[in-house]
Amino acid sequence: MDRYEVLSPLGEAEVPEPRRNAPRLEGLEGRVVGLFENNKRAAPRILDAVERELRARVPGVRFSRFRHPHNREPRSAAPSSPSSPASSAR
């Protein structure tokens, strides 16, 4: 006669120790702020505005831009003009 072992679909998982948040910075002076552009249409304009506002408020802040890996071309906040290389390549 065959024997079957019945397994629970819930399984037995070990619960990892929760990670603590990093301590809050005292300020952004001299720091690098990462701005992530997802595939949303307004993302470039919003991130441009965030960068402008932070530059005006925080001396010495720097920025690093990141794009979602599926973004093939960087989007600019302003539409390309007919004389720009990007628009003539299309």
Coordinates of N, CA and C in Angstrom, one line a residue:
M1 N 0.8 -1.2 0.0 CA 0.0 0.0 0.0 C 0.9 1.2 0.0
D2 N 0.5 2.2 -0.8 CA 1.3 3.5 -0.9 C 1.1 4.4 0.2
R3 N 2.1 5.1 0.6 CA 2.0 6.1 1.7 C 2.2 7.5 1.1
Y4 N 1.4 8.4 1.5 CA 1.4 9.8 1.1 C 1.7 10.7 2.3
E5 N 2.6 11.7 2.0 CA 2.9 12.7 3.1 C 2.1 13.9 2.7
V6 N 1.3 14.4 3.6 CA 0.5 15.6 3.4 C 1.3 16.8 3.9
L7 N 1.5 17.8 3.1 CA 2.2 19.0 3.5 C 1.3 20.2 3.6
S8 N 1.6 21.1 4.5 CA 0.7 22.3 4.6 C 1.2 23.3 3.6
P9 N 0.2 24.0 2.9 CA 0.6 25.0 1.9 C 1.1 26.3 2.6
L10 N 0.9 26.4 3.9 CA 1.4 27.5 4.7 C 2.9 27.4 4.9
G11 N 3.4 26.2 5.0 CA 4.8 26.0 5.2 C 5.3 26.5 6.5
E12 N 6.5 26.4 6.8 CA 7.1 26.9 8.0 C 8.2 27.9 7.7
A13 N 8.0 29.1 7.9 CA 8.9 30.1 7.6 C 9.5 30.8 8.8
E14 N 10.8 31.1 8.7 CA 11.4 31.8 9.8 C 11.2 33.3 9.6
V15 N 10.8 34.0 10.6 CA 10.5 35.4 10.5 C 11.8 36.2 10.8
P16 N 12.3 36.9 9.8 CA 13.6 37.6 10.0 C 13.4 38.8 11.0
E17 N 14.5 39.2 11.6 CA 14.5 40.3 12.4 C 14.1 41.6 11.6
P18 N 13.2 42.4 12.1 CA 12.9 43.6 11.3 C 14.1 44.6 11.3
R19 N 14.3 45.2 10.1 CA 15.3 46.2 10.0 C 14.9 47.5 10.5
R20 N 15.8 48.2 11.1 CA 15.5 49.6 11.6 C 15.7 50.6 10.5
N21 N 15.0 51.7 10.6 CA 15.2 52.7 9.6 C 16.5 53.4 9.9
A22 N 17.1 54.0 8.9 CA 18.4 54.7 9.1 C 18.0 56.0 9.9
P23 N 18.9 56.5 10.7 CA 18.6 57.7 11.5 C 18.4 58.9 10.5
R24 N 17.6 59.8 10.9 CA 17.3 61.0 10.1 C 18.5 61.8 10.0
L25 N 18.8 62.4 8.8 CA 19.9 63.3 8.6 C 19.6 64.6 9.2
E26 N 20.6 65.3 9.6 CA 20.4 66.6 10.2 C 20.1 67.6 9.1
G27 N 20.5 67.4 7.9 CA 20.3 68.3 6.8 C 20.8 67.7 5.5
L28 N 20.5 68.3 4.4 CA 20.9 67.8 3.1 C 22.1 68.6 2.5
E29 N 22.7 69.5 3.3 CA 23.8 70.3 2.8 C 25.0 69.3 2.5
G30 N 25.5 69.4 1.3 CA 26.6 68.6 0.9 C 26.2 67.1 0.6
R31 N 25.0 66.8 0.6 CA 24.5 65.4 0.4 C 24.1 65.2 -1.1
V32 N 24.0 64.0 -1.5 CA 23.5 63.7 -2.9 C 22.1 63.1 -2.7
V33 N 21.2 63.7 -3.4 CA 19.8 63.3 -3.4 C 19.5 62.5 -4.7
G34 N 19.1 61.3 -4.6 CA 18.7 60.5 -5.7 C 17.3 60.7 -6.2
L35 N 17.1 61.0 -7.4 CA 15.8 61.2 -8.0 C 15.5 60.1 -9.0
F36 N 14.5 59.3 -8.8 CA 14.2 58.2 -9.6 C 13.0 58.5 -10.6
E37 N 13.3 58.4 -11.8 CA 12.2 58.6 -12.9 C 11.6 57.3 -13.3
N38 N 10.3 57.1 -13.0 CA 9.7 55.9 -13.4 C 9.1 56.2 -14.8
N39 N 8.2 55.4 -15.3 CA 7.7 55.5 -16.7 C 6.5 56.5 -16.8
K40 N 6.2 57.2 -15.7 CA 5.0 58.1 -15.7 C 5.3 59.3 -16.6
R41 N 4.3 59.8 -17.3 CA 4.5 60.9 -18.2 C 5.0 62.2 -17.5
A42 N 4.5 62.5 -16.3 CA 4.8 63.8 -15.7 C 6.1 63.6 -14.8
A43 N 6.7 62.5 -14.7 CA 7.8 62.3 -13.8 C 9.0 63.3 -14.1
P44 N 9.4 63.5 -15.3 CA 10.5 64.4 -15.6 C 10.2 65.8 -15.1
R45 N 9.0 66.3 -15.4 CA 8.7 67.7 -14.9 C 8.6 67.8 -13.4
I46 N 8.0 66.8 -12.8 CA 7.9 66.8 -11.3 C 9.3 66.7 -10.7
L47 N 10.2 65.8 -11.2 CA 11.5 65.7 -10.6 C 12.4 67.0 -10.9
D48 N 12.2 67.6 -12.1 CA 12.8 68.9 -12.4 C 12.4 70.0 -11.3
A49 N 11.1 70.0 -11.0 CA 10.6 71.0 -10.0 C 11.2 70.7 -8.6
V50 N 11.2 69.4 -8.3 CA 11.8 69.0 -7.0 C 13.2 69.4 -6.9
E51 N 14.0 69.2 -7.9 CA 15.4 69.5 -8.0 C 15.6 71.1 -7.9
R52 N 14.8 71.8 -8.6 CA 14.9 73.3 -8.6 C 14.6 73.8 -7.2
E53 N 13.5 73.3 -6.6 CA 13.1 73.7 -5.2 C 14.2 73.4 -4.2
L54 N 14.7 72.2 -4.2 CA 15.7 71.8 -3.3 C 17.0 72.6 -3.5
R55 N 17.4 72.9 -4.7 CA 18.6 73.7 -5.0 C 18.4 75.1 -4.4
A56 N 17.2 75.6 -4.5 CA 16.9 77.0 -3.9 C 17.0 77.0 -2.4
R57 N 16.6 75.9 -1.8 CA 16.5 75.8 -0.3 C 17.7 75.3 0.4
V58 N 18.5 74.4 -0.3 CA 19.6 73.8 0.4 C 20.9 74.0 -0.3
P59 N 21.8 74.8 0.3 CA 23.1 75.0 -0.3 C 24.0 73.8 -0.4
G60 N 24.6 73.6 -1.5 CA 25.6 72.5 -1.7 C 24.9 71.1 -1.9
V61 N 23.6 71.0 -2.1 CA 23.0 69.7 -2.4 C 23.3 69.3 -3.8
R62 N 23.6 68.0 -4.0 CA 23.8 67.5 -5.4 C 22.8 66.5 -5.7
F63 N 22.6 66.2 -7.0 CA 21.6 65.3 -7.4 C 22.1 64.2 -8.3
S64 N 21.5 63.0 -8.2 CA 21.8 61.9 -9.1 C 20.5 61.4 -9.6
R65 N 20.4 61.3 -11.0 CA 19.1 60.9 -11.6 C 19.2 59.4 -12.0
F66 N 18.1 58.7 -11.7 CA 18.0 57.3 -12.1 C 16.7 57.2 -12.9
R67 N 16.8 56.3 -13.9 CA 15.6 56.0 -14.7 C 15.3 54.5 -14.6
H68 N 14.0 54.2 -14.7 CA 13.5 52.8 -14.8 C 14.3 52.2 -15.9
P69 N 14.7 50.9 -15.8 CA 15.5 50.3 -16.8 C 14.7 50.1 -18.1
H70 N 13.4 50.2 -18.1 CA 12.7 50.1 -19.4 C 12.6 51.4 -20.1
N71 N 13.1 52.5 -19.5 CA 13.1 53.8 -20.3 C 14.3 53.7 -21.2
R72 N 14.0 53.8 -22.5 CA 15.1 53.7 -23.4 C 15.8 55.1 -23.7
E73 N 15.0 56.1 -23.7 CA 15.6 57.5 -23.9 C 15.2 58.3 -22.7
P74 N 16.2 59.2 -22.3 CA 15.8 60.2 -21.2 C 14.7 61.1 -21.8
R75 N 13.7 61.3 -21.0 CA 12.7 62.3 -21.4 C 13.0 63.6 -20.8
S76 N 12.8 64.7 -21.6 CA 13.0 66.0 -21.1 C 11.7 66.6 -20.8
A77 N 11.7 67.6 -19.9 CA 10.5 68.3 -19.5 C 9.9 69.1 -20.6
A78 N 10.8 69.6 -21.5 CA 10.2 70.4 -22.6 C 10.2 69.5 -23.9
P79 N 9.2 69.7 -24.7 CA 9.1 68.9 -25.9 C 10.3 69.3 -26.9
S80 N 10.7 68.3 -27.6 CA 11.9 68.6 -28.5 C 11.4 69.4 -29.7
S81 N 12.3 70.3 -30.1 CA 12.0 71.2 -31.2 C 12.4 70.4 -32.5
P82 N 11.8 70.8 -33.7 CA 12.0 70.1 -34.9 C 13.5 70.1 -35.3
S83 N 14.3 71.1 -34.9 CA 15.7 71.1 -35.2 C 16.6 70.3 -34.3
S84 N 16.0 69.7 -33.3 CA 16.9 68.9 -32.3 C 17.2 67.6 -32.9
P85 N 18.4 67.0 -32.6 CA 18.8 65.7 -33.1 C 17.8 64.6 -32.7
A86 N 17.2 64.7 -31.5 CA 16.3 63.6 -31.1 C 15.1 63.5 -32.0
S87 N 14.6 64.7 -32.4 CA 13.3 64.6 -33.2 C 13.6 64.3 -34.6
S88 N 14.8 64.6 -35.1 CA 15.1 64.2 -36.5 C 15.4 62.8 -36.7
A89 N 15.8 62.1 -35.6 CA 16.2 60.7 -35.7 C 14.9 59.8 -35.7
R90 N 13.8 60.3 -35.5 CA 12.5 59.5 -35.5 C 12.0 59.3 -36.8

